[in-house]
XYZ file of C-alpha atoms in Angstrom:
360
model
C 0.000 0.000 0.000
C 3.095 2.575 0.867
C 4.378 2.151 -2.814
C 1.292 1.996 -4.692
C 0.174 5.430 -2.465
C 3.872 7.077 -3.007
C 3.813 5.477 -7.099
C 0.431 7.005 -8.187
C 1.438 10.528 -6.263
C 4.193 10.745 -8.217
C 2.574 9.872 -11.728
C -0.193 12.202 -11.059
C 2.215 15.247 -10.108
C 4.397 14.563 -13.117
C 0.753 14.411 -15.369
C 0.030 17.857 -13.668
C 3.467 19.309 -13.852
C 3.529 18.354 -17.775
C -0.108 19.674 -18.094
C 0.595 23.155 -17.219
C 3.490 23.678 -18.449
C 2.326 23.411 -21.981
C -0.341 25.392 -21.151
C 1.515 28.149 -20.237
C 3.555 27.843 -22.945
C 0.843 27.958 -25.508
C -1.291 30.716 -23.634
C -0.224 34.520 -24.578
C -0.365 36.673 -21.695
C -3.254 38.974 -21.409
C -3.734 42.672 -20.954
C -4.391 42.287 -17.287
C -0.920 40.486 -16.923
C 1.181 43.309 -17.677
C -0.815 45.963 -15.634
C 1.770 46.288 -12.942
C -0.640 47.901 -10.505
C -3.174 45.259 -11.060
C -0.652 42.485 -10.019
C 0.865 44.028 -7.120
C -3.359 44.293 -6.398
C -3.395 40.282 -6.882
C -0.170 40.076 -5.353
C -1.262 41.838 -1.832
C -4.610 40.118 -2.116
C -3.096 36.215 -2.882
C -0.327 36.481 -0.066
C -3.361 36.490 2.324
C -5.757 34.368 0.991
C -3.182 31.886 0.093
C -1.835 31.583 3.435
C -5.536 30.948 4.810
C -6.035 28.660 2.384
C -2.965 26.729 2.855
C -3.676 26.527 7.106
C -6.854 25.362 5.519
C -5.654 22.377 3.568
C -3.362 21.461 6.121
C -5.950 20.186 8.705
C -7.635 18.180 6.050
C -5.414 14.470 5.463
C -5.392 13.902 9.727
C -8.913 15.093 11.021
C -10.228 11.786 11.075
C -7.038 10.208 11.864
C -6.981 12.597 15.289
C -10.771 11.698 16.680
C -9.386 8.062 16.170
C -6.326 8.361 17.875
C -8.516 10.215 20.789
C -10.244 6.639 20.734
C -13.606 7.899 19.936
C -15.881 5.471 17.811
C -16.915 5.805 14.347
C -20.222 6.872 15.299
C -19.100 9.643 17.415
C -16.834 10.849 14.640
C -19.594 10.877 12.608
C -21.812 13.177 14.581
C -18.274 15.342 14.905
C -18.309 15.870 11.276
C -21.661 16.549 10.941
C -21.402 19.388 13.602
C -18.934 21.176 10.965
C -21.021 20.923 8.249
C -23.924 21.746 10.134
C -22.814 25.020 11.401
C -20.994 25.780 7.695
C -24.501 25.692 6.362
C -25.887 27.353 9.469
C -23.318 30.346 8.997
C -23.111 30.237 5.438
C -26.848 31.895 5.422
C -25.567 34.750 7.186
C -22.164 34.975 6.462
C -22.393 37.482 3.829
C -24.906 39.999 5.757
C -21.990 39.981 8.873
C -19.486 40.530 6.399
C -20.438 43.244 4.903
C -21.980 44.783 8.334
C -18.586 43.977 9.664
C -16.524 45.290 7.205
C -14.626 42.296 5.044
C -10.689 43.386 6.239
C -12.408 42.743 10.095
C -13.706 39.595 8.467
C -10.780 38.343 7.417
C -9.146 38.909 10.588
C -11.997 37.452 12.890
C -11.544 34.220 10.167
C -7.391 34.293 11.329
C -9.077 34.177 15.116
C -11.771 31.999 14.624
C -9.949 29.437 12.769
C -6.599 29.736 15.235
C -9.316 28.504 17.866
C -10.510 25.590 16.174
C -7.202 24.234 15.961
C -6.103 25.167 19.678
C -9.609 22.800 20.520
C -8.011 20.073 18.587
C -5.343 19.660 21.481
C -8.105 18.656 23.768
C -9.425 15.087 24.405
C -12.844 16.546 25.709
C -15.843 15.730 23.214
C -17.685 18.700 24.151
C -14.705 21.103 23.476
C -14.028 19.517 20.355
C -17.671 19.858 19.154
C -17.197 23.383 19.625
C -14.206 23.233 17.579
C -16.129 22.150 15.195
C -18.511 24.834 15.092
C -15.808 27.061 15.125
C -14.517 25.323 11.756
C -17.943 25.848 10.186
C -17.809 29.821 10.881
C -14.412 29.774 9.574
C -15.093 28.100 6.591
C -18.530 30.244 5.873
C -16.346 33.429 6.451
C -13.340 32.351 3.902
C -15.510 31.844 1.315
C -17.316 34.791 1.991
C -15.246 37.530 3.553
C -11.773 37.193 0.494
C -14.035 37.311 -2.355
C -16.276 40.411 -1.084
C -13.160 42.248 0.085
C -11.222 41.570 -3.249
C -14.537 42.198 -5.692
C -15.162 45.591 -3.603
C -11.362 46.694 -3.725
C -10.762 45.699 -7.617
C -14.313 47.872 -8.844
C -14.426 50.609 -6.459
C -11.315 51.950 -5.158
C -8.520 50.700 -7.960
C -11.354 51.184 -11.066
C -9.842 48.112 -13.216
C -11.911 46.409 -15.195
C -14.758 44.094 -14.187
C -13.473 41.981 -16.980
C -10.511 40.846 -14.878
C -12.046 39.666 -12.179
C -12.763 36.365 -13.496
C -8.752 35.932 -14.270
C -7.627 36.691 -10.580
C -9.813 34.008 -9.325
C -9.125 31.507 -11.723
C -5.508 31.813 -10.849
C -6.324 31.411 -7.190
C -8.720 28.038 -7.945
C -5.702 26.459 -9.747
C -3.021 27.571 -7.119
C -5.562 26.588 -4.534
C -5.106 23.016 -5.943
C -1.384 23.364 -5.943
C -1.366 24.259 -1.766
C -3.544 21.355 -1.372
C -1.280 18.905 -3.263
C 1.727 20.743 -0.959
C 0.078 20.712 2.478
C -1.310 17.250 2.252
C 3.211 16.450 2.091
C 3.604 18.679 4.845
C 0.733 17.254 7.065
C 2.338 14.040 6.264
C 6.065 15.083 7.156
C 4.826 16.879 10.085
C 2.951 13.952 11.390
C 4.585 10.857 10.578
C 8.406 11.839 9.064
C 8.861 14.224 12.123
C 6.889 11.738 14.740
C 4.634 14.559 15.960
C 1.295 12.606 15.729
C -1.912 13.777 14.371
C -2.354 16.723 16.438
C 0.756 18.220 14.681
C -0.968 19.878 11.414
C -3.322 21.734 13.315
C -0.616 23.141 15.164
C 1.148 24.174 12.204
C -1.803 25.817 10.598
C -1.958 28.766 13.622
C 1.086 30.754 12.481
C -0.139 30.608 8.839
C -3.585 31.864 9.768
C -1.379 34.624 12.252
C 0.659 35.833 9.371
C -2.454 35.737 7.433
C -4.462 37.935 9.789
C -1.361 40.181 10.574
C -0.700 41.126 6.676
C -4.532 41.634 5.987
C -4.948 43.628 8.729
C -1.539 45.864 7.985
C -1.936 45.742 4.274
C -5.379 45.972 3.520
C -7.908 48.602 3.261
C -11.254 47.950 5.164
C -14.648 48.025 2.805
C -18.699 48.010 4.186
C -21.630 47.273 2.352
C -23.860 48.449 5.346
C -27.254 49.089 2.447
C -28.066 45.472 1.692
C -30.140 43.965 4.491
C -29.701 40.037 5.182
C -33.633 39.722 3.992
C -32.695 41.181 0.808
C -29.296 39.637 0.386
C -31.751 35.899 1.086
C -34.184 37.332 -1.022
C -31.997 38.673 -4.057
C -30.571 35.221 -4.313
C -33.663 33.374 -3.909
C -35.020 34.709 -7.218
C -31.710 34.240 -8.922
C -32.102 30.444 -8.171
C -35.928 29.980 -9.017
C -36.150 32.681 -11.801
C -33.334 30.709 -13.741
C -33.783 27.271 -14.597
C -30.266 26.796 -15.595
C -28.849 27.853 -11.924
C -31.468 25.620 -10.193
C -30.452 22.783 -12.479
C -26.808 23.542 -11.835
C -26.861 24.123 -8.283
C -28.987 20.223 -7.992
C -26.138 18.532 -10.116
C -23.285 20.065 -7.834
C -25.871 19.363 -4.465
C -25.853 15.675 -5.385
C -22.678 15.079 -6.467
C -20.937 17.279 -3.170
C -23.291 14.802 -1.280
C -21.228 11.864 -2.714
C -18.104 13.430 -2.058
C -18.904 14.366 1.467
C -19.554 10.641 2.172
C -16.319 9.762 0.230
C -14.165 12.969 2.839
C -15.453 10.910 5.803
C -14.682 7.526 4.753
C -11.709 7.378 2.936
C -9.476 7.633 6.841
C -11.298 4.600 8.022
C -10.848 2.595 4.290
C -7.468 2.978 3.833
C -5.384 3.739 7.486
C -5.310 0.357 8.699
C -3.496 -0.553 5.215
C -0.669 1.395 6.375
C -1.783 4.324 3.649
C 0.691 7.528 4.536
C -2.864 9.756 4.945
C -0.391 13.114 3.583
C 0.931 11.580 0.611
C -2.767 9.904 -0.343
C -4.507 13.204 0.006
C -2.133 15.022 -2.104
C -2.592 12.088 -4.618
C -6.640 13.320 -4.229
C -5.912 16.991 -4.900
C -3.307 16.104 -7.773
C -6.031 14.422 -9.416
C -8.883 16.934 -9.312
C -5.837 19.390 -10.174
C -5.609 17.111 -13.318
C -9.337 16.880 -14.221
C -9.237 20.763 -14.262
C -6.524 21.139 -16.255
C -7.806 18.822 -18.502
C -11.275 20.216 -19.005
C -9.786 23.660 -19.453
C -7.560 22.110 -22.471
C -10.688 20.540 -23.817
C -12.446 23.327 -23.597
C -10.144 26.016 -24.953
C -9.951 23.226 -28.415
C -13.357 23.390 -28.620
C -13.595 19.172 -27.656
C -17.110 17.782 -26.649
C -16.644 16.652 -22.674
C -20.198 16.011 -22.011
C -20.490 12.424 -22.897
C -16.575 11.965 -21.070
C -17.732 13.017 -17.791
C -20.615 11.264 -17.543
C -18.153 8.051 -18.455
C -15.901 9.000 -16.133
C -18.981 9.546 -13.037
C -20.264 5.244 -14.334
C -16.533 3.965 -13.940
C -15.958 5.658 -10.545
C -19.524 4.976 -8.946
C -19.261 0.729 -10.313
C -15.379 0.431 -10.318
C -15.449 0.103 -6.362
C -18.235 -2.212 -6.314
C -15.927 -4.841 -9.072
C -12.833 -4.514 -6.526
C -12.120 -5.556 -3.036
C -7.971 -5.103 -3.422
C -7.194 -2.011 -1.844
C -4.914 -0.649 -3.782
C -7.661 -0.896 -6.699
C -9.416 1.039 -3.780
C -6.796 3.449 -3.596
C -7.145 4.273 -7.651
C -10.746 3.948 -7.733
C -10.756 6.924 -4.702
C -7.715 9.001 -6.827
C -10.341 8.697 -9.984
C -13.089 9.841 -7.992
C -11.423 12.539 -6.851
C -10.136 13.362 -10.958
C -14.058 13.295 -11.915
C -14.810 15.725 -8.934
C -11.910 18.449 -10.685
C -13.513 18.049 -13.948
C -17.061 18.716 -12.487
C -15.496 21.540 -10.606
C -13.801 22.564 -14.173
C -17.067 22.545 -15.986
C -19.896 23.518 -13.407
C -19.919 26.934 -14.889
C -21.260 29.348 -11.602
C -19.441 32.149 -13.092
C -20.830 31.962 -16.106
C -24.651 31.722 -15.045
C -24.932 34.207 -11.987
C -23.679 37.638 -11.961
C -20.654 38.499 -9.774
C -22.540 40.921 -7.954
C-alpha cells in the first residue's frame, strides 16, 4: 500500500506538472498580466488568501485520523463531522450579511481568530470542546468563502477602477493555485505527522502561524470596505429569485448538491478505508488533490480546443460509482478513490457558476 500510495502521487504530479506547463507555454499573456498595478493588487490580495487557504488544507489528510487516535468510535466521529457541516450551512446563510456589516478586512481577521481557535480545541481530548471546535470550523469556513471574495470584488471595482473583466482571471488563478497548496500541504501534514513523529495533532498546530501571518498582513496591508445598504432579507431574497427565476442555476446548483453529497460521504470515509493498510494519509490526500488538479486542467484544455466533454464526464462519473463495487484489493481502492477525486476536478472545471450568476 506505501508504494502503490507514493507510485500514483508521483505519476499524477508529473501528469500535472507536464499539463501546465504546456499550457503556459501555448497561452499569450493577457492585458491584465502586464498591468503592474493590477498584479501588485493580486499580489497583496493572494499572499493572504493563500496563506488561509494553505492553514486550511493542512488540517484536512489527519482530522479523522486525530478523533481516532482520541479513541472515539466511528459513530461519534460521525456526529463530529456533521457538527462542521452543520454550522458551515448554518453560517453560510448569514455569512455574507456579517461581512459586509462587519466590514470584510475585520472579516478576514476574525476568520485568522476563529480558525486559530478551532485548531487550539483540537489539542483537547474533551468531546464537548471539540464539538465546539467544530462549530468554530464551520464559521471559519462560511467566512473564507465569503469575507476574500467580497473584500477583493469591492477593492478591484471601487477603489482601484480596473476592469470588471478581470475579475474572473484573478480568481481563476487562485482556484488552480488553490489546488497546488492542497497537493503541498497534504506532504507537509504528512512530514509533520509521521516523518517528524509529531502525531496527528501536529498539522493543526502548524496551521496557527499561517492563519497569524495571514491575519497580521490583511490587517496591515489591507484597506477595510462596508456594504452596510443590503439587508440580510434582501441579500436571502436577491438570491432566492436568482435560483428559481433561472432554470439553468437551479439545475446547476442540484447537479453540484448531489454530487458534493457523494463526495462528502467519500471525505469521511476514505481515513477509516485505507489507514489500517498502512496508507501515509499526507501523501494519499495530495494524490486526491493532484487528481482533481488534473481533471481541471484537462477540461480547461478541452475546452479552450473546442472538444465535446459532455459524454466523457458522464463516463468518467459510471466507472468511478461501479469500479469500487468490481474490486475488493485495496490498492484498486486506492485508484478507484484518486479517480473519484479526478471526476470531482472536472465537475469543478465545468460547473460553470461564473458563467450563469452575476458576480454581484
Amino acid at each position: 500500500m506505501l508504494v502503490t500510495a507514493y507510485l500514483v502521487f508521483v505519476v499524477l504530479l508529473a501528469s500535472c506538472l507536464g499539463l501546465e506547463l504546456s499550457r503556459c507555454r501555448a497561452k499569450p499573456p493577457g492585458r491584465a498580466c502586464s498591468n503592474p498595478s493590477f498584479v501588485r493588487f493580486q499580489l497583496d490580495f493572494y499572499q493572504v488568501y493563500f496563506l488561509a487557504l494553505a492553514a486550511d488544507w493542512l488540517q484536512a489528510p489527519y482530522l479523522y485520523k486525530l478523533y481516532q487516535h482520541y479513541h472515539f468510535l466511528e459513530g461519534q466521529i460521525a456526529i463530529l463531522y456533521v457538527c462542521g457541516l452543520a454550522s458551515t450551512v448554518l453560517f453560510g446563510l448569514v455569512a455574507s450579511s456579517l461581512v459586509d456589516w462587519l466590514g470584510r478586512k475585520k472579516s478576514c481577521v476574525l476568520f485568522s481568530l476563529t480558525y486559530s481557535l478551532c485548531c487550539l480545541t483540537k489539542l483537547s481530548w474533551d468531546y464537548f470542546v471539540l464539538l465546539v471546535g467544530r462549530a468554530l470550523g464551520g464559521l471559519s469556513t462560511a467566512l473564507l468563502f465569503s469575507a476574500f471574495e467580497a473584500w477583493y470584488i469591492h477593492e478591484h471595482v471601487e477603489r482601484h477602477d480596473f476592469p470588471a473583466e478581470w475579475i474572473p482571471a484573478t480568481f481563476a488563478r487562485a482556484a488552480f493555485w488553490n489546488h497546488v497548496l492542497a497537493v503541498v500541504a497534504g506532504v507537509a501534514a504528512e512530514a509533520v505527522a509521521c516523518w517528524m513523529g509529531l502525531g496527528p495533532v501536529a498539522p493543526f498546530v502548524a496551521a496557527i502561524p499561517l492563519l497569524a501571518l495571514a491575519g497580521a498582513l490583511a490587517l496591515h496591508n489591507w484597506g477595510e470596505n462596508y456594504d452596510r445598504q443590503r439587508a440580510f432579507s434582501r441579500t436571502c431574497a436577491g438570491g432566492l429569485r436568482c435560483l428559481l427565476s433561472d432554470r439553468r442555476v437551479l439545475l446547476l446548483g442540484t447537479i453540484q448538491a448531489l454530487f458534493e453529497s457523494v463526495i462528502f460521504i467519500f471525505v469521511f470515509l476514505w481515513t477509516p478505508v485505507l489507514d489500517p493498510h498502512g496508507a501515509p494519509l499526507g501523501i494519499v490526500f495530495s494524490s486526491f488533490m493532484a487528481a482533481s488538479l488534473l481533471g481541471s486542467s484537462l477540461y480547461r484544455i478541452a475546452t479552450s480546443k473546442s472538444l465535446l466533454c459532455r459524454q466523457e464526464d458522464a463516463r468518467c462519473t459510471r466507472t468511478c460509482k461501479f469500479q469500487p463495487v468490481w474490486r475488493d484489493n485495496i490498492s484498486w481502492c486506492c485508484r478507484n478513490v484518486v479517480w473519484m477525486r479526478f471526476c470531482r476536478g472536472k465537475l469543478r472545471g465545468r460547473d460553470g457558476w461564473g458563467s450563469q450568476v452575476p458576480i454581484q
